[in-house]
PDB file of C-alpha atoms and ligand atoms in Angstrom:
ATOM      1  CA  MET A   1    -163.395 -20.138 -65.171  1.00 97.00           C
ATOM      2  CA  LYS A   2    -165.231 -19.667 -61.885  1.00 98.00           C
ATOM      3  CA  LEU A   3    -168.823 -18.452 -62.232  1.00 98.00           C
ATOM      4  CA  GLY A   4    -171.037 -17.634 -59.254  1.00 98.00           C
ATOM      5  CA  VAL A   5    -174.710 -17.424 -58.377  1.00 98.00           C
ATOM      6  CA  LEU A   6    -175.575 -15.331 -55.339  1.00 98.00           C
ATOM      7  CA  ALA A   7    -177.249 -17.917 -53.114  1.00 98.00           C
ATOM      8  CA  LEU A   8    -179.051 -16.001 -50.379  1.00 97.00           C
ATOM      9  CA  GLN A   9    -182.619 -16.694 -51.527  1.00 97.00           C
ATOM     10  CA  GLY A  10    -184.596 -17.130 -54.749  1.00 97.00           C
ATOM     11  CA  GLY A  11    -184.116 -18.999 -58.018  1.00 96.00           C
ATOM     12  CA  ILE A  12    -180.599 -20.244 -57.343  1.00 98.00           C
ATOM     13  CA  VAL A  13    -180.454 -23.765 -58.792  1.00 98.00           C
ATOM     14  CA  GLU A  14    -182.108 -22.686 -62.053  1.00 98.00           C
ATOM     15  CA  HIS A  15    -179.325 -20.177 -62.683  1.00 98.00           C
ATOM     16  CA  VAL A  16    -176.592 -22.671 -61.725  1.00 98.00           C
ATOM     17  CA  HIS A  17    -178.063 -25.037 -64.299  1.00 98.00           C
ATOM     18  CA  MET A  18    -178.351 -22.332 -66.984  1.00 98.00           C
ATOM     19  CA  LEU A  19    -174.750 -21.167 -66.452  1.00 98.00           C
ATOM     20  CA  ARG A  20    -173.499 -24.753 -66.823  1.00 98.00           C
ATOM     21  CA  ARG A  21    -175.470 -25.224 -70.031  1.00 98.00           C
ATOM     22  CA  ALA A  22    -174.437 -21.836 -71.417  1.00 98.00           C
ATOM     23  CA  ALA A  23    -170.742 -22.542 -70.708  1.00 98.00           C
ATOM     24  CA  GLU A  24    -171.055 -25.923 -72.378  1.00 98.00           C
ATOM     25  CA  ARG A  25    -172.620 -24.395 -75.479  1.00 98.00           C
ATOM     26  CA  LEU A  26    -169.787 -21.872 -75.681  1.00 98.00           C
ATOM     27  CA  GLY A  27    -167.153 -24.541 -75.108  1.00 98.00           C
ATOM     28  CA  VAL A  28    -165.968 -22.775 -71.960  1.00 98.00           C
ATOM     29  CA  SER A  29    -164.785 -24.914 -69.085  1.00 98.00           C
ATOM     30  CA  ALA A  30    -166.544 -23.507 -66.061  1.00 97.00           C
ATOM     31  CA  GLU A  31    -167.031 -24.239 -62.399  1.00 98.00           C
ATOM     32  CA  VAL A  32    -170.289 -22.794 -61.046  1.00 98.00           C
ATOM     33  CA  ILE A  33    -170.388 -22.014 -57.338  1.00 98.00           C
ATOM     34  CA  GLU A  34    -173.039 -20.718 -54.934  1.00 98.00           C
ATOM     35  CA  VAL A  35    -171.932 -17.436 -53.388  1.00 98.00           C
ATOM     36  CA  ARG A  36    -172.983 -17.134 -49.743  1.00 97.00           C
ATOM     37  CA  LYS A  37    -170.166 -15.452 -47.890  1.00 97.00           C
ATOM     38  CA  PRO A  38    -167.360 -12.969 -48.499  1.00 98.00           C
ATOM     39  CA  SER A  39    -164.681 -15.619 -49.173  1.00 97.00           C
ATOM     40  CA  HIS A  40    -166.726 -16.982 -52.091  1.00 98.00           C
ATOM     41  CA  VAL A  41    -166.319 -13.764 -54.058  1.00 98.00           C
ATOM     42  CA  GLU A  42    -162.596 -14.194 -54.616  1.00 97.00           C
ATOM     43  CA  GLY A  43    -161.638 -15.376 -58.075  1.00 97.00           C
ATOM     44  CA  LEU A  44    -165.117 -15.024 -59.576  1.00 98.00           C
ATOM     45  CA  ARG A  45    -165.190 -14.211 -63.295  1.00 98.00           C
ATOM     46  CA  ALA A  46    -168.948 -13.622 -63.585  1.00 98.00           C
ATOM     47  CA  LEU A  47    -171.934 -13.469 -61.253  1.00 98.00           C
ATOM     48  CA  VAL A  48    -175.699 -13.985 -61.442  1.00 98.00           C
ATOM     49  CA  ILE A  49    -178.017 -12.421 -58.877  1.00 98.00           C
ATOM     50  CA  PRO A  50    -181.288 -14.377 -59.057  1.00 98.00           C
ATOM     51  CA  GLY A  51    -184.863 -13.253 -58.693  1.00 97.00           C
ATOM     52  CA  GLY A  52    -186.845 -13.929 -55.552  1.00 96.00           C
ATOM     53  CA  GLU A  53    -187.707 -11.541 -52.789  1.00 95.00           C
ATOM     54  CA  SER A  54    -185.462  -8.484 -52.835  1.00 93.00           C
ATOM     55  CA  THR A  55    -186.219  -7.492 -49.232  1.00 94.00           C
ATOM     56  CA  ALA A  56    -185.189 -10.969 -47.974  1.00 96.00           C
ATOM     57  CA  MET A  57    -182.031 -10.896 -50.076  1.00 96.00           C
ATOM     58  CA  TYR A  58    -181.277  -7.418 -48.776  1.00 96.00           C
ATOM     59  CA  ARG A  59    -181.383  -8.602 -45.157  1.00 97.00           C
ATOM     60  CA  LEU A  60    -179.291 -11.706 -45.831  1.00 97.00           C
ATOM     61  CA  GLY A  61    -176.790  -9.735 -47.916  1.00 97.00           C
ATOM     62  CA  LYS A  62    -176.179  -7.430 -44.967  1.00 96.00           C
ATOM     63  CA  ARG A  63    -176.112 -10.186 -42.358  1.00 97.00           C
ATOM     64  CA  THR A  64    -173.667 -12.457 -44.197  1.00 97.00           C
ATOM     65  CA  GLY A  65    -171.351  -9.590 -45.072  1.00 98.00           C
ATOM     66  CA  VAL A  66    -171.304 -10.737 -48.706  1.00 98.00           C
ATOM     67  CA  ALA A  67    -172.674  -7.423 -50.041  1.00 97.00           C
ATOM     68  CA  GLU A  68    -169.511  -5.394 -49.436  1.00 97.00           C
ATOM     69  CA  PRO A  69    -166.981  -7.544 -51.355  1.00 98.00           C
ATOM     70  CA  LEU A  70    -169.548  -8.093 -54.113  1.00 98.00           C
ATOM     71  CA  ARG A  71    -170.085  -4.369 -54.469  1.00 98.00           C
ATOM     72  CA  GLU A  72    -166.338  -3.806 -54.790  1.00 98.00           C
ATOM     73  CA  ALA A  73    -165.936  -6.611 -57.329  1.00 98.00           C
ATOM     74  CA  ILE A  74    -168.792  -5.305 -59.494  1.00 98.00           C
ATOM     75  CA  LEU A  75    -167.416  -1.761 -59.360  1.00 98.00           C
ATOM     76  CA  GLU A  76    -164.058  -3.181 -60.446  1.00 98.00           C
ATOM     77  CA  GLY A  77    -165.711  -4.754 -63.501  1.00 98.00           C
ATOM     78  CA  LEU A  78    -167.055  -8.203 -62.533  1.00 98.00           C
ATOM     79  CA  PRO A  79    -169.574  -9.147 -65.272  1.00 98.00           C
ATOM     80  CA  THR A  80    -172.905  -9.409 -63.454  1.00 98.00           C
ATOM     81  CA  LEU A  81    -176.439 -10.390 -64.454  1.00 98.00           C
ATOM     82  CA  GLY A  82    -179.312  -9.449 -62.128  1.00 98.00           C
ATOM     83  CA  THR A  83    -182.749 -10.894 -62.838  1.00 98.00           C
ATOM     84  CA  CYS A  84    -185.932  -9.377 -61.444  1.00 97.00           C
ATOM     85  CA  ALA A  85    -185.361  -8.952 -57.672  1.00 97.00           C
ATOM     86  CA  GLY A  86    -181.647  -9.333 -58.521  1.00 98.00           C
ATOM     87  CA  ALA A  87    -181.909  -6.202 -60.667  1.00 98.00           C
ATOM     88  CA  ALA A  88    -183.329  -4.355 -57.653  1.00 98.00           C
ATOM     89  CA  LEU A  89    -180.224  -5.294 -55.639  1.00 98.00           C
ATOM     90  CA  LEU A  90    -177.982  -3.741 -58.308  1.00 98.00           C
ATOM     91  CA  ALA A  91    -179.953  -0.501 -58.734  1.00 98.00           C
ATOM     92  CA  LYS A  92    -179.081   2.840 -57.205  1.00 98.00           C
ATOM     93  CA  GLU A  93    -182.762   3.538 -56.722  1.00 98.00           C
ATOM     94  CA  VAL A  94    -185.656   1.196 -55.865  1.00 98.00           C
ATOM     95  CA  GLU A  95    -189.299   1.976 -55.348  1.00 97.00           C
ATOM     96  CA  ASP A  96    -192.573   0.104 -55.305  1.00 95.00           C
ATOM     97  CA  ARG A  97    -195.157   1.193 -57.809  1.00 94.00           C
ATOM     98  CA  GLN A  98    -198.143   0.042 -55.763  1.00 90.00           C
ATOM     99  CA  SER A  99    -197.195   1.575 -52.401  1.00 93.00           C
ATOM    100  CA  GLY A 100    -194.863   4.315 -53.641  1.00 94.00           C
ATOM    101  CA  ARG A 101    -192.436   3.197 -50.950  1.00 96.00           C
ATOM    102  CA  LYS A 102    -188.688   3.645 -51.514  1.00 97.00           C
ATOM    103  CA  TYR A 103    -186.195   0.937 -50.575  1.00 96.00           C
ATOM    104  CA  GLU A 104    -182.575   1.133 -49.489  1.00 94.00           C
ATOM    105  CA  PRO A 105    -180.493  -0.371 -52.324  1.00 91.00           C
ATOM    106  CA  LEU A 106    -178.169  -3.251 -51.345  1.00 97.00           C
ATOM    107  CA  LEU A 107    -175.345  -2.881 -53.863  1.00 98.00           C
ATOM    108  CA  ALA A 108    -176.210   0.452 -55.528  1.00 98.00           C
ATOM    109  CA  VAL A 109    -173.780  -0.115 -58.398  1.00 98.00           C
ATOM    110  CA  ALA A 110    -175.924   0.598 -61.453  1.00 98.00           C
ATOM    111  CA  ASP A 111    -177.407   3.804 -62.716  1.00 98.00           C
ATOM    112  CA  PHE A 112    -180.950   2.605 -63.126  1.00 98.00           C
ATOM    113  CA  LYS A 113    -184.107   2.765 -61.094  1.00 98.00           C
ATOM    114  CA  VAL A 114    -186.058  -0.435 -60.442  1.00 98.00           C
ATOM    115  CA  VAL A 115    -189.782   0.093 -60.029  1.00 98.00           C
ATOM    116  CA  ARG A 116    -191.030  -3.012 -58.234  1.00 96.00           C
ATOM    117  CA  ASN A 117    -194.360  -4.672 -58.981  1.00 93.00           C
ATOM    118  CA  TYR A 118    -194.751  -2.439 -61.977  1.00 95.00           C
ATOM    119  CA  PHE A 119    -197.290  -4.564 -63.787  1.00 92.00           C
ATOM    120  CA  GLY A 120    -199.585  -4.809 -60.763  1.00 84.00           C
ATOM    121  CA  ARG A 121    -202.158  -7.364 -59.776  1.00 73.00           C
ATOM    122  CA  GLN A 122    -203.881  -7.813 -63.110  1.00 68.00           C
ATOM    123  CA  ARG A 123    -200.689  -9.015 -64.697  1.00 77.00           C
ATOM    124  CA  GLU A 124    -198.853 -10.567 -61.749  1.00 86.00           C
ATOM    125  CA  SER A 125    -197.312 -13.080 -64.071  1.00 93.00           C
ATOM    126  CA  PHE A 126    -197.295 -13.380 -67.811  1.00 96.00           C
ATOM    127  CA  GLU A 127    -195.123 -14.387 -70.713  1.00 97.00           C
ATOM    128  CA  ALA A 128    -194.279 -12.272 -73.726  1.00 97.00           C
ATOM    129  CA  GLU A 129    -192.221 -12.650 -76.866  1.00 98.00           C
ATOM    130  CA  LEU A 130    -189.476 -10.031 -76.579  1.00 98.00           C
ATOM    131  CA  GLU A 131    -186.907  -8.709 -79.008  1.00 98.00           C
ATOM    132  CA  VAL A 132    -183.504  -8.470 -77.314  1.00 98.00           C
ATOM    133  CA  LYS A 133    -180.680  -6.454 -78.884  1.00 98.00           C
ATOM    134  CA  GLY A 134    -177.768  -8.702 -79.836  1.00 97.00           C
ATOM    135  CA  ILE A 135    -179.846 -11.856 -79.285  1.00 98.00           C
ATOM    136  CA  GLY A 136    -183.126 -11.601 -81.194  1.00 98.00           C
ATOM    137  CA  LYS A 137    -186.373 -13.178 -80.067  1.00 98.00           C
ATOM    138  CA  PHE A 138    -186.548 -14.212 -76.424  1.00 98.00           C
ATOM    139  CA  ARG A 139    -189.443 -15.587 -74.381  1.00 98.00           C
ATOM    140  CA  GLY A 140    -189.822 -13.321 -71.349  1.00 98.00           C
ATOM    141  CA  VAL A 141    -191.300 -14.877 -68.199  1.00 98.00           C
ATOM    142  CA  PHE A 142    -192.494 -12.074 -65.928  1.00 97.00           C
ATOM    143  CA  ILE A 143    -193.382 -12.769 -62.282  1.00 96.00           C
ATOM    144  CA  ARG A 144    -194.411  -9.748 -60.179  1.00 94.00           C
ATOM    145  CA  ALA A 145    -191.960  -8.012 -62.442  1.00 96.00           C
ATOM    146  CA  PRO A 146    -190.423  -4.556 -62.167  1.00 97.00           C
ATOM    147  CA  VAL A 147    -189.370  -2.192 -64.914  1.00 98.00           C
ATOM    148  CA  ILE A 148    -185.778  -0.978 -65.065  1.00 98.00           C
ATOM    149  CA  VAL A 149    -185.512   2.704 -65.897  1.00 98.00           C
ATOM    150  CA  PRO A 150    -182.131   4.167 -66.970  1.00 98.00           C
ATOM    151  CA  ARG A 151    -180.982   7.219 -65.006  1.00 98.00           C
ATOM    152  CA  SER A 152    -178.141   8.093 -67.364  1.00 97.00           C
ATOM    153  CA  ASP A 153    -177.024   7.772 -70.986  1.00 98.00           C
ATOM    154  CA  SER A 154    -174.488   5.124 -70.009  1.00 98.00           C
ATOM    155  CA  VAL A 155    -177.350   2.646 -69.539  1.00 98.00           C
ATOM    156  CA  ALA A 156    -178.458   0.977 -72.790  1.00 98.00           C
ATOM    157  CA  VAL A 157    -181.950  -0.470 -73.111  1.00 98.00           C
ATOM    158  CA  LEU A 158    -181.656  -3.959 -74.666  1.00 98.00           C
ATOM    159  CA  SER A 159    -185.349  -4.835 -74.600  1.00 98.00           C
ATOM    160  CA  GLU A 160    -188.726  -3.239 -74.044  1.00 98.00           C
ATOM    161  CA  TYR A 161    -192.163  -4.595 -73.340  1.00 97.00           C
ATOM    162  CA  LYS A 162    -194.998  -2.289 -74.414  1.00 95.00           C
ATOM    163  CA  GLY A 163    -192.569   0.621 -74.482  1.00 97.00           C
ATOM    164  CA  GLU A 164    -191.221  -0.030 -70.960  1.00 97.00           C
ATOM    165  CA  PRO A 165    -187.558  -1.008 -70.407  1.00 98.00           C
ATOM    166  CA  VAL A 166    -187.279  -4.638 -69.244  1.00 98.00           C
ATOM    167  CA  MET A 167    -183.625  -5.377 -70.003  1.00 98.00           C
ATOM    168  CA  VAL A 168    -180.709  -2.949 -69.728  1.00 98.00           C
ATOM    169  CA  LYS A 169    -176.917  -2.966 -69.749  1.00 98.00           C
ATOM    170  CA  GLN A 170    -174.466  -0.572 -68.165  1.00 98.00           C
ATOM    171  CA  GLY A 171    -170.856  -1.595 -68.751  1.00 98.00           C
ATOM    172  CA  ASN A 172    -170.324  -4.903 -66.970  1.00 98.00           C
ATOM    173  CA  VAL A 173    -173.861  -5.035 -65.525  1.00 98.00           C
ATOM    174  CA  ILE A 174    -176.892  -6.585 -67.266  1.00 98.00           C
ATOM    175  CA  ALA A 175    -180.349  -6.504 -65.662  1.00 98.00           C
ATOM    176  CA  THR A 176    -183.597  -8.166 -66.694  1.00 98.00           C
ATOM    177  CA  ALA A 177    -187.109  -7.655 -65.322  1.00 98.00           C
ATOM    178  CA  PHE A 178    -187.973 -11.166 -66.492  1.00 98.00           C
ATOM    179  CA  HIS A 179    -186.631 -14.637 -65.671  1.00 98.00           C
ATOM    180  CA  PRO A 180    -184.364 -16.081 -68.395  1.00 98.00           C
ATOM    181  CA  GLU A 181    -183.591 -19.056 -66.123  1.00 98.00           C
ATOM    182  CA  LEU A 182    -187.191 -20.252 -66.485  1.00 97.00           C
ATOM    183  CA  THR A 183    -186.874 -20.811 -70.226  1.00 97.00           C
ATOM    184  CA  SER A 184    -184.612 -23.219 -72.083  1.00 96.00           C
ATOM    185  CA  ASN A 185    -182.891 -20.342 -73.909  1.00 98.00           C
ATOM    186  CA  THR A 186    -179.344 -19.848 -72.595  1.00 98.00           C
ATOM    187  CA  LYS A 187    -178.532 -16.805 -74.760  1.00 98.00           C
ATOM    188  CA  ILE A 188    -178.591 -14.227 -71.940  1.00 98.00           C
ATOM    189  CA  HIS A 189    -176.354 -16.409 -69.749  1.00 98.00           C
ATOM    190  CA  GLU A 190    -174.069 -16.854 -72.759  1.00 98.00           C
ATOM    191  CA  MET A 191    -173.928 -13.060 -73.127  1.00 98.00           C
ATOM    192  CA  LEU A 192    -172.714 -12.868 -69.515  1.00 98.00           C
ATOM    193  CA  ILE A 193    -170.041 -15.534 -70.015  1.00 98.00           C
ATOM    194  CA  GLU A 194    -168.870 -13.828 -73.234  1.00 98.00           C
ATOM    195  CA  MET A 195    -168.291 -10.680 -71.168  1.00 98.00           C
ATOM    196  CA  ALA A 196    -166.022 -12.695 -68.872  1.00 97.00           C
ATOM    197  CA  ARG A 197    -163.891 -14.169 -71.657  1.00 91.00           C
TER     198      ARG A 197
HETATM  199  N1  LIG B   1    -191.355  -8.223 -56.674  1.00 94.06           N
HETATM  200  C1  LIG B   1    -190.234  -9.005 -56.252  1.00 94.06           C
HETATM  201  C2  LIG B   1    -189.212  -8.165 -55.482  1.00 94.06           C
HETATM  202  O1  LIG B   1    -188.895  -7.064 -55.849  1.00 94.06           O
HETATM  203  C3  LIG B   1    -189.517  -9.576 -57.427  1.00 94.06           C
HETATM  204  C4  LIG B   1    -190.207 -10.782 -57.920  1.00 94.06           C
HETATM  205  C5  LIG B   1    -189.290 -11.718 -58.643  1.00 94.06           C
HETATM  206  O2  LIG B   1    -188.060 -11.693 -58.525  1.00 94.06           O
HETATM  207  N2  LIG B   1    -189.902 -12.566 -59.395  1.00 94.06           N
HETATM  208  O3  LIG B   1    -188.712  -8.637 -54.514  1.00 94.06           O
END
């Protein structure tokens, strides 16, 4: 099956690598491609939107024209995992905790609000042992991380850190505030591929 990583900016190669390993572990024969332009969206069975800088990805998503077909595919059910800044691209609402500023969402397909830079300067990056529903223990690597707040009952919280939602799922969309591609644990990528099977 064809799996894609949105390749505008950010942690692209790490996710390509994780998807390959996850597919291997599941015994799924997969081709992993980098998604940069509208024609790359056709035939995709699952998609990862990496972390990085959401404002840069926003600009490139608009300029390349890739946002529109992606939005349609996700609304039609394409299994999608957004990590950190990638979660912000999926959200219907994005704001920055430090400045209070609101951002235009790129894809606006998921009913959650991403609050950027939630953990502030003191805790710019940190690691924490999380408990993830359906997976169990998972090492969360947080880098200038947001929180992901559900705006409706159709969004399930799969993990919390200190009572704040850091992983959610709404239908075909999974979002994490942390970076699963920076650990050796492929379970979250496997969860995505399972949704595509
Ligand atoms: N704060 C960054 C943003 O919203 C996200 C950081 C990250 O993806 N590690 O763009």
